Coordinates of C-alpha atoms in Angstrom, one line a residue:
Chain M
X1 CA 17.9 8.7 15.6
X2 CA 21.7 9.1 15.9
X3 CA 22.0 10.3 19.5
X4 CA 20.0 10.6 22.7
X5 CA 20.9 14.3 22.7
X6 CA 19.3 14.8 19.3
X7 CA 16.2 12.9 20.4
X8 CA 16.0 15.0 23.6
X9 CA 16.2 18.2 21.6
X10 CA 13.5 17.1 19.2
X11 CA 11.2 16.0 22.1
X12 CA 11.8 19.4 23.7
X13 CA 11.0 21.2 20.5
X14 CA 7.8 19.2 20.1
X15 CA 6.8 20.1 23.6
X16 CA 7.4 23.8 22.9
X17 CA 5.4 23.6 19.7
X18 CA 2.5 21.8 21.3
X19 CA 2.4 24.5 24.0
X20 CA 2.6 27.2 21.4
X21 CA -0.3 25.6 19.4
X22 CA -2.5 25.4 22.5
X23 CA -1.8 29.1 23.4
X24 CA -2.5 30.2 19.8
X25 CA -5.8 28.3 19.7
X26 CA -6.9 29.7 23.1
X27 CA -6.1 33.3 22.1
X28 CA -6.9 33.3 18.4
X29 CA -8.9 30.2 17.6
X30 CA -8.3 27.6 14.9
X31 CA -6.3 29.6 12.4
X32 CA -3.8 28.8 9.8
X33 CA -1.0 29.7 12.2
X34 CA -2.2 26.9 14.5
X35 CA -2.2 24.5 11.5
X36 CA 1.4 25.5 10.7
X37 CA 2.5 24.8 14.2
X38 CA 0.7 21.5 14.2
X39 CA 2.4 20.6 10.9
X40 CA 5.8 21.3 12.5
X41 CA 4.9 19.2 15.4
X42 CA 4.1 16.3 13.1
X43 CA 7.4 16.8 11.4
X44 CA 9.2 16.3 14.6
X45 CA 7.1 13.3 15.6
X46 CA 8.0 11.6 12.3
X47 CA 11.7 12.3 13.0
X48 CA 11.5 11.0 16.5
X49 CA 9.7 7.8 15.5
X50 CA 12.0 7.5 12.5
X51 CA 8.8 6.7 10.7
X52 CA 9.2 8.8 7.7
X53 CA 12.8 8.0 7.1
X54 CA 14.2 9.4 3.9
X55 CA 16.6 6.5 3.9
X56 CA 16.3 4.8 0.7
X57 CA 18.7 2.2 -0.7
X58 CA 18.7 4.1 -3.9
X59 CA 20.3 7.5 -4.5
X60 CA 18.9 9.6 -7.3
X61 CA 21.4 11.8 -9.0
Chain P
X1 CA -5.2 23.9 -15.1
X2 CA -2.6 23.3 -12.4
X3 CA -2.4 20.2 -10.3
X4 CA -0.2 19.4 -7.3
X5 CA 0.3 15.8 -6.2
X6 CA 1.8 15.4 -2.7
X7 CA 4.0 12.4 -2.0
X8 CA 6.2 12.9 1.0
X9 CA 7.0 9.4 2.1
X10 CA 9.7 7.0 0.7
X11 CA 10.9 6.5 -2.8
X12 CA 8.8 3.3 -3.2
X13 CA 5.7 5.3 -2.2
X14 CA 6.4 7.9 -4.9
X15 CA 6.9 5.2 -7.5
X16 CA 3.8 3.2 -6.5
X17 CA 1.7 6.3 -7.5
X18 CA 2.9 6.2 -11.1
X19 CA -0.3 4.8 -12.5
X20 CA -2.3 7.5 -10.8
X21 CA 0.1 10.2 -12.2
X22 CA -0.3 8.7 -15.6
X23 CA -4.1 8.6 -15.2
X24 CA -4.2 12.3 -14.2
X25 CA -2.1 13.1 -17.2
X26 CA -4.6 11.2 -19.5
X27 CA -7.5 12.9 -17.8
X28 CA -6.0 16.4 -17.9
X29 CA -3.6 16.3 -20.9
X30 CA -3.0 20.0 -21.0
X31 CA -2.6 20.5 -17.2
X32 CA 0.6 21.4 -15.5
X33 CA 1.2 18.6 -13.0
X34 CA 3.6 19.3 -10.2
X35 CA 4.8 16.7 -7.7
X36 CA 5.8 17.6 -4.2
X37 CA 8.4 15.2 -2.8
X38 CA 11.1 15.1 -0.2
X39 CA 14.3 17.0 -1.2
X40 CA 16.5 14.0 -2.0
X41 CA 14.1 12.6 -4.6
X42 CA 14.1 15.7 -6.8
X43 CA 16.0 14.0 -9.6
X44 CA 13.1 11.6 -10.1
X45 CA 12.0 14.1 -12.7
X46 CA 14.1 12.3 -15.4
X47 CA 12.0 9.1 -15.1
X48 CA 8.5 10.5 -14.5
X49 CA 7.1 11.5 -17.9
X50 CA 3.8 12.6 -16.6
X51 CA 5.1 15.2 -14.2
X52 CA 6.1 18.7 -15.4
X53 CA 7.9 19.8 -12.2
X54 CA 9.2 18.2 -9.1
X55 CA 9.0 20.5 -6.1
X56 CA 11.3 19.7 -3.2
X57 CA 9.9 19.7 0.4
X58 CA 12.9 20.8 2.6
X59 CA 12.1 18.5 5.5
X60 CA 15.8 18.7 6.7
X61 CA 15.8 22.5 6.6
X62 CA 12.6 22.6 8.8
X63 CA 13.7 19.9 11.2
X64 CA 17.2 21.3 11.7
X65 CA 15.8 24.6 12.8
X66 CA 13.4 22.9 15.2
X67 CA 16.0 20.6 16.8
X68 CA 18.4 23.4 17.7
X69 CA 17.5 24.8 21.1
X70 CA 19.3 28.0 20.3
X71 CA 17.2 28.5 17.2
X72 CA 14.0 30.5 17.8
X73 CA 10.9 28.6 17.0
X74 CA 9.7 31.3 14.6
X75 CA 12.6 30.7 12.3
X76 CA 11.2 27.4 11.3
X77 CA 7.7 28.9 11.2
X78 CA 8.9 31.6 8.9
X79 CA 10.6 29.1 6.7
X80 CA 7.4 27.0 6.5
X81 CA 5.5 30.2 5.6
X82 CA 7.9 30.7 2.7
X83 CA 7.3 27.1 1.5
X84 CA 3.6 27.4 1.8
X85 CA 3.3 30.9 0.2
X86 CA 5.4 29.7 -2.8
X87 CA 3.0 26.7 -3.3
X88 CA -0.1 29.0 -2.8
X89 CA 1.3 31.4 -5.4
X90 CA 0.9 28.6 -8.0
X91 CA -2.8 28.8 -7.5
X92 CA -3.5 25.1 -7.9
X93 CA -6.9 24.0 -9.2
X94 CA -6.4 20.6 -7.7
X95 CA -4.3 19.1 -4.9
X96 CA -4.1 15.3 -4.6
X97 CA -2.6 14.1 -1.4
X98 CA -1.1 10.6 -1.7
X99 CA 0.8 10.8 1.6
X100 CA -2.1 10.3 4.0
X101 CA -0.5 11.4 7.2
X102 CA -1.2 14.4 9.5
X103 CA 1.7 16.4 8.2
X104 CA 0.4 16.2 4.6
X105 CA -3.1 16.8 5.8
X106 CA -2.2 20.1 7.3
X107 CA -0.1 21.0 4.3
X108 CA -3.0 20.2 1.9
X109 CA -5.3 22.4 3.7
X110 CA -2.8 25.3 4.0
X111 CA -2.1 25.2 0.2
X112 CA -5.8 25.9 -0.3
X113 CA -6.6 24.7 -3.8
X114 CA -10.0 24.9 -5.4
X115 CA -10.4 21.2 -5.2
X116 CA -8.6 18.7 -2.8
X117 CA -8.5 14.9 -3.0
X118 CA -7.1 12.9 -0.1
X119 CA -6.6 13.8 3.5
X120 CA -6.9 17.5 4.4
X121 CA -6.9 18.6 8.1
X122 CA -8.5 21.6 9.6
X123 CA -6.7 23.5 12.4
X124 CA -8.5 21.5 15.1
X125 CA -7.5 18.2 13.4
X126 CA -10.9 17.5 11.7
X127 CA -10.2 15.4 8.5
X128 CA -11.9 15.6 5.2
X129 CA -11.1 13.3 2.2
X130 CA -13.3 14.3 -0.8
X131 CA -13.0 10.6 -1.8
X132 CA -14.5 7.5 -0.2
X133 CA -11.3 5.6 -1.2
X134 CA -9.1 7.9 0.9
X135 CA -11.5 7.8 3.8
X136 CA -11.4 4.0 3.5
X137 CA -7.6 4.2 3.6
X138 CA -7.7 6.2 6.8
X139 CA -10.5 4.4 8.6
X140 CA -9.9 0.8 7.6
X141 CA -6.3 0.3 6.4
X142 CA -4.5 1.0 9.7
X143 CA -6.7 -1.8 11.3
X144 CA -5.7 -5.3 10.3
X145 CA -8.8 -5.9 8.1
X146 CA -8.9 -8.7 5.6
X147 CA -10.2 -6.7 2.6
X148 CA -7.1 -4.7 1.8
X149 CA -6.5 -3.0 -1.5
X150 CA -3.2 -2.3 -3.2
X151 CA -2.1 1.3 -2.6
X152 CA -1.8 1.7 -6.4
X153 CA -5.5 1.0 -6.8
X154 CA -6.5 3.2 -3.9
X155 CA -4.5 6.2 -5.3
X156 CA -5.8 5.5 -8.8
X157 CA -9.4 5.0 -8.0
X158 CA -9.4 7.7 -5.2
X159 CA -8.3 10.2 -7.8
X160 CA -11.5 9.6 -9.7
X161 CA -9.8 8.0 -12.7
X162 CA -11.5 5.5 -15.0
X163 CA -11.0 1.8 -14.7
X164 CA -8.6 0.3 -17.2
X165 CA -5.7 2.7 -17.7
X166 CA -3.7 2.1 -14.6
X167 CA -0.2 1.1 -15.6
X168 CA 3.3 2.1 -14.5
X169 CA 5.0 4.4 -16.9
X170 CA 8.6 5.5 -16.6
X171 CA 11.1 7.3 -18.9
X172 CA 14.4 5.8 -19.6
X173 CA 16.8 8.8 -19.7
X174 CA 19.9 9.1 -21.9
X175 CA 22.0 9.2 -18.8
X176 CA 20.5 6.0 -17.5
X177 CA 20.9 4.3 -20.9
X178 CA 24.6 5.3 -21.1
X179 CA 25.1 4.1 -17.5
X180 CA 23.7 0.7 -18.4
X181 CA 25.7 0.4 -21.6
X182 CA 28.9 1.2 -19.7
X183 CA 28.0 -1.4 -17.2
X184 CA 27.5 -4.1 -19.8
X185 CA 30.7 -3.4 -21.6
X186 CA 32.6 -3.3 -18.3
X187 CA 31.3 -6.8 -17.3
X188 CA 31.8 -8.2 -20.7
X189 CA 28.3 -9.6 -21.1
X190 CA 27.8 -11.6 -24.2
X191 CA 24.6 -13.7 -24.1
X192 CA 22.3 -15.7 -21.9
X193 CA 19.5 -14.7 -19.5
X194 CA 20.2 -11.5 -17.5
X195 CA 19.0 -12.0 -13.9
X196 CA 19.0 -8.9 -11.7
X197 CA 19.1 -9.5 -8.0
X198 CA 18.1 -6.7 -5.6
X199 CA 19.4 -8.5 -2.4
X200 CA 19.1 -5.6 0.0
X201 CA 16.1 -3.6 1.3
X202 CA 15.8 -0.6 3.5
X203 CA 14.5 -2.7 6.4
X204 CA 16.4 -5.6 7.9
X205 CA 13.2 -7.5 8.5
X206 CA 12.5 -7.5 4.7
X207 CA 16.0 -8.7 3.8
X208 CA 17.0 -12.3 3.4
X209 CA 20.3 -13.2 5.1
X210 CA 23.5 -13.2 3.0
X211 CA 23.9 -17.0 3.6
X212 CA 20.3 -17.5 2.3
X213 CA 21.1 -15.5 -0.8
X214 CA 24.3 -17.4 -1.4
X215 CA 22.6 -20.8 -1.0
X216 CA 19.7 -19.8 -3.3
X217 CA 21.7 -18.2 -6.0
X218 CA 24.2 -21.1 -6.0
X219 CA 21.4 -23.6 -6.6
X220 CA 19.8 -21.3 -9.1
X221 CA 23.1 -21.1 -11.1
X222 CA 23.1 -25.0 -11.1
X223 CA 19.7 -24.9 -12.8
X224 CA 20.5 -22.0 -15.1
X225 CA 24.2 -22.3 -15.9
X226 CA 24.0 -19.7 -18.8
X227 CA 22.3 -17.0 -16.7
X228 CA 24.2 -13.9 -15.7
X229 CA 23.6 -12.6 -12.2
X230 CA 23.8 -8.9 -11.6
X231 CA 23.7 -7.7 -8.0
X232 CA 21.9 -4.4 -8.2
X233 CA 22.5 -1.8 -5.6
X234 CA 23.0 1.9 -4.8
X235 CA 26.5 3.3 -4.1
X236 CA 26.0 3.0 -0.3
X237 CA 25.2 -0.7 -0.7
X238 CA 28.4 -1.5 -2.6
X239 CA 30.4 -2.7 0.4
X240 CA 27.6 -5.1 1.6
X241 CA 27.0 -6.4 -2.0
X242 CA 30.8 -7.0 -2.5
X243 CA 30.7 -9.4 0.5
X244 CA 27.8 -11.2 -1.1
X245 CA 29.7 -11.3 -4.4
X246 CA 32.8 -12.7 -2.7
X247 CA 30.8 -15.5 -1.0
X248 CA 29.2 -16.4 -4.3
X249 CA 32.6 -16.5 -6.0
X250 CA 33.8 -18.9 -3.2
X251 CA 31.0 -21.2 -4.2
X252 CA 31.9 -20.9 -7.9
X253 CA 29.0 -18.6 -8.8
X254 CA 29.9 -15.7 -11.1
X255 CA 28.1 -12.4 -10.4
X256 CA 28.7 -8.8 -11.3
X257 CA 28.1 -5.8 -9.1
X258 CA 25.6 -3.3 -10.7
X259 CA 26.0 -0.2 -8.7
X260 CA 23.8 2.2 -10.5
X261 CA 21.7 5.3 -10.1
X262 CA 17.9 5.0 -10.4
X263 CA 18.1 6.0 -14.0
X264 CA 20.8 3.4 -14.6
X265 CA 18.7 0.7 -12.7
X266 CA 15.7 1.5 -14.9
X267 CA 17.8 1.1 -18.1
X268 CA 19.2 -2.2 -16.8
X269 CA 15.7 -3.6 -15.9
X270 CA 14.5 -2.6 -19.3
X271 CA 16.8 -5.0 -21.0
X272 CA 17.0 -7.8 -18.5
X273 CA 15.0 -11.0 -18.2
X274 CA 14.3 -11.6 -14.5
X275 CA 14.4 -9.5 -11.3
X276 CA 14.5 -11.2 -7.9
X277 CA 13.8 -8.7 -5.2
X278 CA 12.5 -8.0 -1.7
X279 CA 9.9 -5.3 -1.0
X280 CA 11.9 -2.4 -2.6
X281 CA 11.4 0.7 -4.7
X282 CA 13.2 -1.2 -7.5
X283 CA 10.3 -3.6 -7.6
X284 CA 7.9 -0.8 -8.3
X285 CA 10.3 0.7 -10.9
X286 CA 10.4 -2.7 -12.6
X287 CA 6.7 -2.8 -13.0
X288 CA 7.1 -0.2 -15.7
X289 CA 9.5 -2.4 -17.7
X290 CA 9.2 -5.7 -19.6
X291 CA 11.2 -7.6 -17.0
X292 CA 9.7 -10.6 -15.1
X293 CA 9.5 -9.8 -11.4
X294 CA 9.9 -12.3 -8.6
X295 CA 9.2 -10.8 -5.2
X296 CA 10.2 -12.4 -1.9
X297 CA 7.7 -10.9 0.7
X298 CA 9.0 -11.3 4.3
X299 CA 9.0 -9.3 7.5
X300 CA 6.6 -6.3 7.3
X301 CA 6.1 -6.7 3.6
X302 CA 2.3 -6.8 3.1
X303 CA 1.8 -8.0 -0.5
X304 CA -1.9 -7.1 -0.5
X305 CA -1.0 -3.4 0.0
X306 CA 2.4 -3.0 -1.8
X307 CA 3.1 -6.2 -3.7
X308 CA 4.6 -6.1 -7.2
X309 CA 1.8 -4.7 -9.3
X310 CA 2.7 -5.9 -12.7
X311 CA 0.4 -8.7 -13.9
X312 CA 2.0 -12.1 -14.3
X313 CA 4.6 -11.5 -11.6
X314 CA 5.4 -14.0 -8.9
X315 CA 5.3 -13.4 -5.1
X316 CA 6.8 -15.8 -2.5
X317 CA 5.4 -15.2 0.9
X318 CA 6.2 -16.9 4.2
X319 CA 3.6 -18.9 6.0
X320 CA 4.7 -17.7 9.4
X321 CA 1.5 -16.4 11.2
X322 CA 3.3 -13.2 12.3
X323 CA 4.0 -12.2 8.7
X324 CA 3.4 -9.5 7.7
X325 CA 4.5 -7.9 11.0
X326 CA 4.3 -4.3 12.1
X327 CA 6.3 -1.9 10.0
X328 CA 8.5 -0.1 12.4
X329 CA 8.8 -2.6 15.2
X330 CA 11.7 -5.0 15.7
X331 CA 11.2 -8.7 15.0
X332 CA 9.6 -10.2 18.2
X333 CA 10.5 -13.8 17.4
X334 CA 13.6 -15.6 18.6
X335 CA 15.0 -15.4 15.1
X336 CA 13.9 -14.1 11.7
X337 CA 11.7 -17.1 11.1
X338 CA 9.7 -15.8 8.2
X339 CA 12.9 -15.6 6.2
X340 CA 14.8 -18.6 7.6
X341 CA 11.8 -20.9 7.2
X342 CA 11.8 -20.3 3.4
X343 CA 14.0 -23.0 1.9
X344 CA 16.7 -21.7 -0.3
X345 CA 16.0 -24.4 -2.9
X346 CA 12.4 -23.1 -3.1
X347 CA 13.7 -19.7 -4.0
X348 CA 16.1 -21.2 -6.6
X349 CA 13.5 -23.5 -8.1
X350 CA 10.8 -20.9 -8.3
X351 CA 13.2 -18.4 -9.9
X352 CA 14.3 -21.0 -12.5
X353 CA 10.7 -22.0 -13.3
X354 CA 9.5 -18.4 -13.4
X355 CA 12.4 -17.5 -15.8
X356 CA 10.8 -19.8 -18.3
X357 CA 7.2 -18.9 -17.3
X358 CA 6.4 -22.5 -16.4
X359 CA 3.3 -21.8 -14.3
X360 CA 2.4 -25.5 -14.1
X361 CA 5.7 -26.3 -12.5
X362 CA 5.3 -23.4 -10.2
X363 CA 1.9 -24.7 -9.1
X364 CA 3.5 -28.1 -8.3
X365 CA 6.2 -26.3 -6.3
X366 CA 3.5 -24.3 -4.5
X367 CA 1.7 -27.5 -3.4
X368 CA 5.0 -29.2 -2.4
X369 CA 6.1 -26.3 -0.2
X370 CA 2.7 -25.2 1.0
X371 CA 3.6 -26.0 4.6
X372 CA 6.2 -23.2 4.8
X373 CA 5.5 -20.7 2.0
X374 CA 2.9 -19.5 -0.5
X375 CA 3.5 -18.7 -4.1
X376 CA 1.1 -16.2 -5.7
X377 CA 0.6 -14.9 -9.2
X378 CA -0.4 -11.3 -9.7
X379 CA -3.2 -10.4 -12.0
X380 CA -5.2 -7.4 -12.9
X381 CA -8.9 -8.1 -13.1
X382 CA -11.3 -6.4 -15.5
X383 CA -13.4 -5.2 -12.6
X384 CA -10.6 -2.8 -11.9
X385 CA -8.6 -4.3 -9.1
X386 CA -5.2 -5.9 -8.7
X387 CA -5.2 -9.4 -7.3
X388 CA -2.5 -11.8 -6.1
X389 CA -3.9 -15.3 -6.4
X390 CA -2.4 -18.3 -4.5
X391 CA -1.3 -20.9 -6.9
X392 CA -2.8 -23.6 -4.6
X393 CA -6.0 -21.8 -3.8
X394 CA -7.5 -21.1 -7.2
X395 CA -11.3 -21.2 -7.5
X396 CA -11.9 -22.2 -3.9
X397 CA -14.7 -21.0 -1.8
X398 CA -12.4 -18.8 0.2
X399 CA -11.0 -17.1 -2.8
X400 CA -14.4 -16.5 -4.4
X401 CA -15.7 -15.0 -1.2
X402 CA -12.6 -12.8 -0.8
X403 CA -12.9 -11.4 -4.4
X404 CA -16.7 -10.9 -4.0
X405 CA -16.0 -9.0 -0.8
X406 CA -13.4 -6.7 -2.4
X407 CA -15.7 -6.1 -5.4
X408 CA -18.5 -5.2 -3.0
X409 CA -16.2 -2.7 -1.3
X410 CA -15.4 -1.2 -4.7
X411 CA -19.1 -0.8 -5.4
X412 CA -19.7 0.8 -2.0
X413 CA -16.7 3.2 -2.3
X414 CA -17.6 4.3 -5.8
X415 CA -21.3 4.6 -4.8
X416 CA -22.2 2.3 -7.7
X417 CA -25.0 0.7 -5.6
X418 CA -26.8 4.1 -5.4
X419 CA -27.2 4.3 -9.2
X420 CA -30.6 3.4 -10.6
X421 CA -29.0 0.9 -12.9
X422 CA -26.2 -0.4 -10.7
X423 CA -23.8 -2.6 -12.7
X424 CA -24.2 -5.8 -10.6
X425 CA -24.7 -7.9 -13.8
X426 CA -21.7 -6.6 -15.8
X427 CA -19.3 -6.5 -12.8
X428 CA -20.2 -10.0 -11.6
X429 CA -19.7 -11.1 -15.3
X430 CA -16.2 -9.7 -15.1
X431 CA -15.6 -11.5 -11.8
X432 CA -16.8 -14.7 -13.5
X433 CA -14.4 -14.1 -16.4
X434 CA -11.5 -13.5 -14.0
X435 CA -12.0 -17.0 -12.5
X436 CA -13.2 -18.7 -15.7
X437 CA -9.9 -20.4 -16.3
X438 CA -10.2 -22.2 -13.0
X439 CA -13.9 -23.0 -13.3
X440 CA -14.1 -26.1 -15.5
X441 CA -17.5 -27.3 -16.6
X442 CA -17.0 -30.2 -14.2
X443 CA -16.6 -27.8 -11.3
X444 CA -20.0 -26.1 -11.9
X445 CA -21.7 -27.9 -9.1
X446 CA -18.9 -27.2 -6.6
X447 CA -18.9 -23.6 -7.5
X448 CA -22.7 -23.3 -7.1
X449 CA -22.4 -25.0 -3.7
X450 CA -19.6 -22.6 -2.8
X451 CA -21.8 -19.6 -3.8
X452 CA -24.7 -20.9 -1.8
X453 CA -22.6 -21.3 1.3
X454 CA -21.1 -17.8 0.8
X455 CA -24.6 -16.4 0.4
X456 CA -25.8 -18.1 3.6
X457 CA -22.9 -16.7 5.7
X458 CA -23.3 -13.3 4.2
X459 CA -27.0 -13.3 5.0
X460 CA -26.2 -14.3 8.5
X461 CA -23.7 -11.4 8.9
X462 CA -26.2 -9.0 7.4
X463 CA -28.9 -10.1 9.9
X464 CA -26.5 -9.8 12.8
X465 CA -25.4 -6.3 11.9
X466 CA -29.1 -5.3 11.4
X467 CA -29.9 -6.5 14.9
X468 CA -27.0 -4.5 16.3
X469 CA -28.1 -1.3 14.5
X470 CA -31.8 -1.9 15.5
X471 CA -30.7 -2.4 19.2
X472 CA -28.8 0.9 19.2
X473 CA -31.6 2.8 17.5
X474 CA -34.2 1.5 19.9
X475 CA -32.1 2.6 22.9
X476 CA -31.6 6.0 21.4
X477 CA -35.4 6.4 20.9
X478 CA -36.1 5.0 24.4
X479 CA -33.7 7.1 26.4
X480 CA -33.4 10.2 24.2
X481 CA -30.0 11.2 25.4
X482 CA -26.6 9.6 26.0
X483 CA -25.9 10.8 29.6
X484 CA -25.0 7.9 31.8
X485 CA -26.8 5.3 29.6
X486 CA -24.9 2.2 28.6
X487 CA -25.8 1.9 25.0
X488 CA -23.3 -0.8 24.3
X489 CA -24.1 -3.5 26.9
X490 CA -22.1 -6.8 27.2
X491 CA -24.5 -8.6 24.8
X492 CA -24.0 -6.0 22.1
X493 CA -20.2 -6.1 22.6
X494 CA -20.3 -9.9 22.0
X495 CA -22.3 -9.4 18.8
X496 CA -20.0 -6.6 17.5
X497 CA -16.9 -8.7 18.2
X498 CA -18.5 -11.7 16.4
X499 CA -19.2 -9.5 13.3
X500 CA -15.6 -8.3 13.3
X501 CA -14.3 -11.8 13.6
X502 CA -16.6 -13.2 10.9
X503 CA -15.9 -10.5 8.4
X504 CA -12.2 -10.0 9.1
X505 CA -12.7 -6.4 10.2
X506 CA -9.9 -6.2 12.8
X507 CA -11.0 -3.8 15.5
X508 CA -12.8 -1.4 13.2
X509 CA -16.0 -1.5 15.2
X510 CA -14.9 -2.2 18.8
X511 CA -12.3 0.6 18.8
X512 CA -15.1 3.1 18.4
X513 CA -16.3 2.6 22.0
X514 CA -14.9 1.7 25.4
X515 CA -16.7 -1.4 26.7
X516 CA -15.8 -0.4 30.3
X517 CA -17.6 2.9 30.3
X518 CA -20.7 4.5 28.8
X519 CA -20.2 5.8 25.3
X520 CA -20.8 9.4 24.3
X521 CA -22.8 10.8 21.4
X522 CA -19.8 11.0 19.1
X523 CA -18.7 7.4 19.7
X524 CA -22.2 6.1 19.1
X525 CA -22.5 8.0 15.9
X526 CA -19.1 6.7 14.7
X527 CA -20.1 3.2 15.5
X528 CA -23.4 3.5 13.7
X529 CA -21.6 5.0 10.6
X530 CA -19.2 2.1 10.5
X531 CA -21.9 -0.5 11.1
X532 CA -24.0 1.1 8.2
X533 CA -20.9 0.8 5.9
X534 CA -20.4 -2.8 6.8
X535 CA -24.2 -3.5 6.4
X536 CA -24.3 -1.9 3.0
X537 CA -21.2 -3.9 2.1
X538 CA -22.9 -7.2 3.0
X539 CA -26.0 -6.2 1.0
X540 CA -24.0 -5.4 -2.1
X541 CA -22.1 -8.6 -1.7
X542 CA -25.4 -10.5 -1.6
X543 CA -26.6 -8.9 -4.8
X544 CA -23.3 -9.7 -6.5
X545 CA -23.5 -13.4 -5.4
X546 CA -27.0 -13.7 -6.7
X547 CA -26.1 -12.1 -10.0
X548 CA -23.1 -14.4 -10.3
X549 CA -25.1 -17.5 -9.5
X550 CA -27.7 -16.6 -12.1
X551 CA -25.0 -16.2 -14.7
X552 CA -23.5 -19.6 -13.9
X553 CA -27.0 -21.1 -14.1
X554 CA -27.7 -19.5 -17.4
X555 CA -24.5 -20.9 -18.9
X556 CA -25.0 -24.4 -17.4

């Protein structure tokens, strides 16, 4: 995470996504749309935790 | 037939799956095999001969859209739709998910192939695995259990591939070869052993300090004066490696910087004699080459899961009780003890002896330095599992029990025990062969006594687990419902914790319930399922022990 601002934006995006997923599930049930939103939420969680860092010591050309 | 393999983690995680990719190619020789990877690994195509197409997953593109407050949420959603629709249009017959995280689970399910192996998540987060191995990876791996398998074995066996063909296979590209040739001509290499040192890793906890490297390599050079040291690194590591090179030069040690692409690194490894490395993707790349590999496993490096796979390799592991530590947490000790406690002379001596494959000398070293470090030799056992065996612990009761335990898990996960003619005899024979070199005829009595003792402790665990299962079943029959009834009383909690401790199960059982409140139906069922697994495991282990004992008795 390079800056607090970036982290704040990601946390905010995650919150909006989770709310969107809940609303979708309440109105339309467990659909593919809900899965996609949950996928995007996971993407952000990985970025926030820096868990799934793409940083590798090896560049591939 | 079209197959998609999903590997969305780091470079090392992609490379570690190479045997499974090779196995899939052998099983489906005419299939089109695609590999979904993060965008910046797309050029791996040149070194992966078993993959027809590398498909980039634009993680950055998706994340950038999400992070911008001014960007509507649906832009990222639309982009994700594009990615998924493109994958769906390929109409895959089989999707194999080696990533095993929630993101990949949702993705696997959205792609919607006829068959899926590995984690797939429904919209409400319910997982399915289609493979006991991947369920085991999810349920048991995250907990700190003793019986851990190498990721390579899990990916391979979880993909339903036959035992015996798991090897790392990489292509040396013309570009890589040319890069390596240019490198050798630029450094003026003439003769002598070529020793490649991968000094840096992507995690500070897994990296030895510069001063440690300088000490170790200075001493190594004094033992191996004709060896050429090549400091291997990526372009972004050049500055750091230059500092190391300068400090070595100040000590009179000549080394050359080998700043190469992955293709070039592979070509260099293919013609070199020894690689000394931390837990890096280069280590996994080297497993597909003839080079001897010496891994220094510190920090969060868990050799049981990600150790150098190539048989006949050497692993040096710290004895610090906190190692391996948690992957993404900072070191909690006052200093990086697991690295600093490893004497630099041990690294130098081990590297020198290993260069000449002097395993007797390495065994002596292992005994001499056993207070601060372990030396292990990697092997691939005929019963289909990778092993790293301590040089000082060979043929001991603990080692025999550990391998029996792992073999029993393999039986359970492959449902071998359910077959009418389960292969207890042949598999225990393979286990016996794996240890035969350490089981001298004079040791027969000691081995029999060890097996007797292992049998007794396994029986005791089996009985304890049976009691717990019976207690829970009796309560269910008595009370008929779960409302307000404390199914897991304090006595049962003690028994469960004892089983976890005896069998090295971490918190696999106790995490299924909350000891401070009554458990619900789902929790009790989860606990019963886990207990049944562990019970079956102990039963299988007992049969293997008895089969092994009878084979030793026959040959006595």
